[in-house]
PDB file of C-alpha atoms in Angstrom:
ATOM      1  CA  ARG A 119     -19.055  75.660 -48.694  1.00 73.00           C
ATOM      2  CA  SER A 120     -19.743  78.574 -46.498  1.00 85.00           C
ATOM      3  CA  PRO A 121     -17.547  79.361 -43.532  1.00 85.00           C
ATOM      4  CA  ALA A 122     -20.504  78.721 -41.202  1.00 84.00           C
ATOM      5  CA  ARG A 123     -20.986  75.308 -42.730  1.00 82.00           C
ATOM      6  CA  ARG A 124     -17.287  74.538 -42.365  1.00 83.00           C
ATOM      7  CA  ARG A 125     -17.344  75.579 -38.733  1.00 83.00           C
ATOM      8  CA  SER A 126     -20.404  73.421 -38.164  1.00 88.00           C
ATOM      9  CA  LEU A 127     -18.750  70.404 -39.812  1.00 87.00           C
ATOM     10  CA  SER A 128     -15.584  70.975 -37.845  1.00 90.00           C
ATOM     11  CA  ARG A 129     -17.517  71.237 -34.576  1.00 90.00           C
ATOM     12  CA  SER A 130     -19.410  68.084 -35.516  1.00 91.00           C
ATOM     13  CA  ARG A 131     -16.148  66.251 -36.203  1.00 92.00           C
ATOM     14  CA  GLU A 132     -14.694  67.468 -32.937  1.00 93.00           C
ATOM     15  CA  ARG A 133     -17.815  66.355 -31.059  1.00 94.00           C
ATOM     16  CA  LYS A 134     -17.650  62.894 -32.651  1.00 95.00           C
ATOM     17  CA  GLN A 135     -13.951  62.711 -31.860  1.00 95.00           C
ATOM     18  CA  HIS A 136     -14.632  63.714 -28.285  1.00 96.00           C
ATOM     19  CA  GLU A 137     -17.434  61.112 -27.958  1.00 96.00           C
ATOM     20  CA  ARG A 138     -15.123  58.410 -29.380  1.00 97.00           C
ATOM     21  CA  GLU A 139     -12.497  59.368 -26.803  1.00 97.00           C
ATOM     22  CA  LYS A 140     -15.102  59.263 -24.046  1.00 97.00           C
ATOM     23  CA  ASP A 141     -16.206  55.836 -25.230  1.00 97.00           C
ATOM     24  CA  ARG A 142     -12.605  54.600 -25.301  1.00 97.00           C
ATOM     25  CA  GLU A 143     -12.085  55.954 -21.794  1.00 97.00           C
ATOM     26  CA  LYS A 144     -15.261  54.199 -20.566  1.00 98.00           C
ATOM     27  CA  GLU A 145     -14.074  50.963 -22.209  1.00 98.00           C
ATOM     28  CA  ARG A 146     -10.687  51.271 -20.527  1.00 97.00           C
ATOM     29  CA  HIS A 147     -12.425  51.769 -17.164  1.00 98.00           C
ATOM     30  CA  ARG A 148     -14.613  48.735 -17.796  1.00 98.00           C
ATOM     31  CA  GLU A 149     -11.561  46.654 -18.658  1.00 98.00           C
ATOM     32  CA  LYS A 150      -9.804  47.832 -15.536  1.00 98.00           C
ATOM     33  CA  ASP A 151     -12.883  47.014 -13.446  1.00 98.00           C
ATOM     34  CA  LYS A 152     -13.063  43.552 -15.047  1.00 98.00           C
ATOM     35  CA  GLU A 153      -9.375  43.026 -14.302  1.00 98.00           C
ATOM     36  CA  ARG A 154      -9.877  44.123 -10.692  1.00 98.00           C
ATOM     37  CA  GLU A 155     -12.814  41.712 -10.358  1.00 98.00           C
ATOM     38  CA  LYS A 156     -10.716  38.886 -11.809  1.00 98.00           C
ATOM     39  CA  GLU A 157      -7.926  39.710  -9.365  1.00 98.00           C
ATOM     40  CA  LYS A 158     -10.409  39.679  -6.469  1.00 98.00           C
ATOM     41  CA  ASP A 159     -11.763  36.334  -7.661  1.00 98.00           C
ATOM     42  CA  ARG A 160      -8.217  34.950  -7.857  1.00 98.00           C
ATOM     43  CA  GLU A 161      -7.511  36.154  -4.329  1.00 98.00           C
ATOM     44  CA  LYS A 162     -10.752  34.610  -3.060  1.00 98.00           C
ATOM     45  CA  GLN A 163      -9.871  31.373  -4.829  1.00 98.00           C
ATOM     46  CA  LYS A 164      -6.436  31.399  -3.200  1.00 98.00           C
ATOM     47  CA  GLU A 165      -8.045  31.937   0.196  1.00 98.00           C
ATOM     48  CA  ARG A 166     -10.486  29.084  -0.422  1.00 98.00           C
ATOM     49  CA  GLU A 167      -7.568  26.852  -1.438  1.00 98.00           C
ATOM     50  CA  LYS A 168      -5.624  27.808   1.682  1.00 98.00           C
ATOM     51  CA  GLN A 169      -8.656  27.088   3.812  1.00 98.00           C
ATOM     52  CA  ARG A 170      -9.226  23.751   2.066  1.00 98.00           C
ATOM     53  CA  ASP A 171      -5.566  22.864   2.610  1.00 98.00           C
ATOM     54  CA  LYS A 172      -5.847  23.748   6.295  1.00 98.00           C
ATOM     55  CA  ASP A 173      -8.999  21.685   6.598  1.00 98.00           C
ATOM     56  CA  ARG A 174      -7.365  18.735   4.839  1.00 97.00           C
ATOM     57  CA  GLN A 175      -4.320  19.063   7.105  1.00 97.00           C
ATOM     58  CA  ARG A 176      -6.526  19.153  10.196  1.00 97.00           C
ATOM     59  CA  GLU A 177      -8.422  16.135   8.910  1.00 98.00           C
ATOM     60  CA  ARG A 178      -5.209  14.198   8.250  1.00 97.00           C
ATOM     61  CA  GLU A 179      -3.945  15.157  11.718  1.00 98.00           C
ATOM     62  CA  ARG A 180      -7.195  14.013  13.300  1.00 97.00           C
ATOM     63  CA  GLU A 181      -7.111  10.721  11.402  1.00 97.00           C
ATOM     64  CA  ARG A 182      -3.477  10.173  12.373  1.00 97.00           C
ATOM     65  CA  GLU A 183      -4.260  10.827  16.033  1.00 97.00           C
ATOM     66  CA  GLU A 184      -7.210   8.382  15.793  1.00 97.00           C
ATOM     67  CA  ARG A 185      -4.943   5.759  14.253  1.00 96.00           C
ATOM     68  CA  ASP A 186      -2.328   6.373  16.944  1.00 96.00           C
ATOM     69  CA  ARG A 187      -4.945   6.047  19.672  1.00 95.00           C
ATOM     70  CA  ALA A 188      -6.266   2.819  18.095  1.00 95.00           C
ATOM     71  CA  ARG A 189      -2.700   1.502  17.805  1.00 95.00           C
ATOM     72  CA  SER A 190      -1.900   2.291  21.407  1.00 95.00           C
ATOM     73  CA  LYS A 191      -5.165   0.614  22.486  1.00 94.00           C
ATOM     74  CA  ASP A 192      -4.200  -2.413  20.379  1.00 93.00           C
ATOM     75  CA  ARG A 193      -0.717  -2.444  21.890  1.00 94.00           C
ATOM     76  CA  LYS A 194      -2.209  -2.208  25.352  1.00 93.00           C
ATOM     77  CA  LYS A 195      -4.580  -5.092  24.594  1.00 94.00           C
ATOM     78  CA  ASP A 196      -1.686  -7.105  23.127  1.00 93.00           C
ATOM     79  CA  LYS A 197       0.356  -6.485  26.267  1.00 93.00           C
ATOM     80  CA  GLU A 198      -2.558  -7.550  28.451  1.00 93.00           C
ATOM     81  CA  ARG A 199      -3.073 -10.669  26.372  1.00 92.00           C
ATOM     82  CA  GLU A 200       0.646 -11.440  26.543  1.00 92.00           C
ATOM     83  CA  ALA A 201       0.646 -10.909  30.302  1.00 91.00           C
ATOM     84  CA  GLU A 202      -2.406 -13.180  30.580  1.00 89.00           C
ATOM     85  CA  ARG A 203      -0.656 -15.795  28.457  1.00 88.00           C
ATOM     86  CA  GLU A 204       2.410 -15.541  30.681  1.00 86.00           C
ATOM     87  CA  ARG A 205       0.282 -15.892  33.811  1.00 83.00           C
ATOM     88  CA  SER A 206      -1.519 -18.899  32.391  1.00 85.00           C
ATOM     89  CA  LYS A 207       1.808 -20.402  31.304  1.00 82.00           C
ATOM     90  CA  GLN A 208       3.185 -19.909  34.765  1.00 81.00           C
ATOM     91  CA  GLY A 209       0.010 -21.344  36.199  1.00 77.00           C
ATOM     92  CA  ARG A 210       0.317 -24.323  33.890  1.00 73.00           C
ATOM     93  CA  SER A 211       3.958 -24.766  34.753  1.00 76.00           C
ATOM     94  CA  LYS A 212       3.062 -24.592  38.448  1.00 74.00           C
ATOM     95  CA  GLU A 213       0.408 -27.257  37.812  1.00 77.00           C
ATOM     96  CA  LYS A 214       2.963 -29.338  35.902  1.00 77.00           C
ATOM     97  CA  ASP A 215       5.446 -28.885  38.768  1.00 79.00           C
ATOM     98  CA  LYS A 216       2.832 -30.073  41.207  1.00 81.00           C
ATOM     99  CA  GLU A 217       2.036 -33.028  38.972  1.00 82.00           C
ATOM    100  CA  LYS A 218       5.702 -33.886  38.675  1.00 84.00           C
ATOM    101  CA  GLU A 219       6.081 -33.696  42.466  1.00 85.00           C
ATOM    102  CA  LYS A 220       3.099 -36.067  42.851  1.00 85.00           C
ATOM    103  CA  GLU A 221       4.559 -38.426  40.253  1.00 84.00           C
ATOM    104  CA  LYS A 222       7.934 -38.378  42.020  1.00 84.00           C
ATOM    105  CA  GLU A 223       6.255 -39.159  45.319  1.00 83.00           C
ATOM    106  CA  LYS A 224       4.252 -41.947  43.688  1.00 79.00           C
ATOM    107  CA  GLU A 225       7.446 -43.337  42.217  1.00 77.00           C
ATOM    108  CA  LYS A 226       9.106 -43.173  45.593  1.00 77.00           C
ATOM    109  CA  GLU A 227       6.122 -44.878  47.152  1.00 72.00           C
ATOM    110  CA  GLY A 228       5.892 -47.222  44.197  1.00 65.00           C
ATOM    111  CA  GLY A 229       9.623 -47.910  44.442  1.00 58.00           C
ATOM    112  CA  SER A 230       9.354 -48.607  48.131  1.00 53.00           C
ATOM    113  CA  LYS A 231       6.357 -50.831  47.443  1.00 52.00           C
ATOM    114  CA  ARG A 232       8.273 -52.647  44.788  1.00 52.00           C
ATOM    115  CA  GLU A 233      11.195 -52.999  47.115  1.00 55.00           C
ATOM    116  CA  SER A 234       8.928 -54.294  49.858  1.00 59.00           C
ATOM    117  CA  ILE A 235       7.291 -56.640  47.342  1.00 61.00           C
ATOM    118  CA  GLY A 236      10.749 -57.790  46.292  1.00 64.00           C
ATOM    119  CA  LYS A 237      11.715 -58.286  49.916  1.00 65.00           C
ATOM    120  CA  ASP A 238       8.491 -60.217  50.551  1.00 72.00           C
ATOM    121  CA  LYS A 239       9.279 -62.522  47.669  1.00 73.00           C
ATOM    122  CA  GLU A 240      12.788 -63.009  48.997  1.00 76.00           C
ATOM    123  CA  LYS A 241      11.402 -63.766  52.421  1.00 77.00           C
ATOM    124  CA  GLU A 242       9.018 -66.316  50.891  1.00 78.00           C
ATOM    125  CA  LYS A 243      11.882 -67.902  49.012  1.00 78.00           C
ATOM    126  CA  ASP A 244      13.924 -68.025  52.186  1.00 79.00           C
ATOM    127  CA  LYS A 245      10.986 -69.641  54.016  1.00 78.00           C
ATOM    128  CA  GLU A 246      10.638 -72.179  51.258  1.00 79.00           C
ATOM    129  CA  LYS A 247      14.365 -72.927  51.461  1.00 78.00           C
ATOM    130  CA  ASP A 248      14.038 -73.237  55.227  1.00 79.00           C
ATOM    131  CA  LYS A 249      11.157 -75.688  54.781  1.00 77.00           C
ATOM    132  CA  GLU A 250      13.149 -77.703  52.317  1.00 71.00           C
ATOM    133  CA  LYS A 251      16.001 -77.926  54.759  1.00 62.00           C
TER     134      LYS A 251
END
């Protein structure tokens, strides 16, 4: 081999070596870029998860408030119904009291009638006795 040929081969080897290093460097950069992209994707995913969690939390809060409002409405209606029941009970008891008063008066009247009837019968008996005498 001639010295020129050796130099040429050596330069060729060096060039190939240099190209391989360049290729490796490019590959490393590509890997780093891929890793950066993956990291960005993970961050975006985390953000989406956070947002989803916030949305779910808001939704649960809204549903809970709706349920609370419905419950308070139901409680209010129940109280109104109970108050109405109490009023009607009191009304009924007032009616019953009035009826009892009427019955008592009737009994008094009836009792006095009975007494007067009893007295009338006694008077008749007395008259009959007087006639017999």
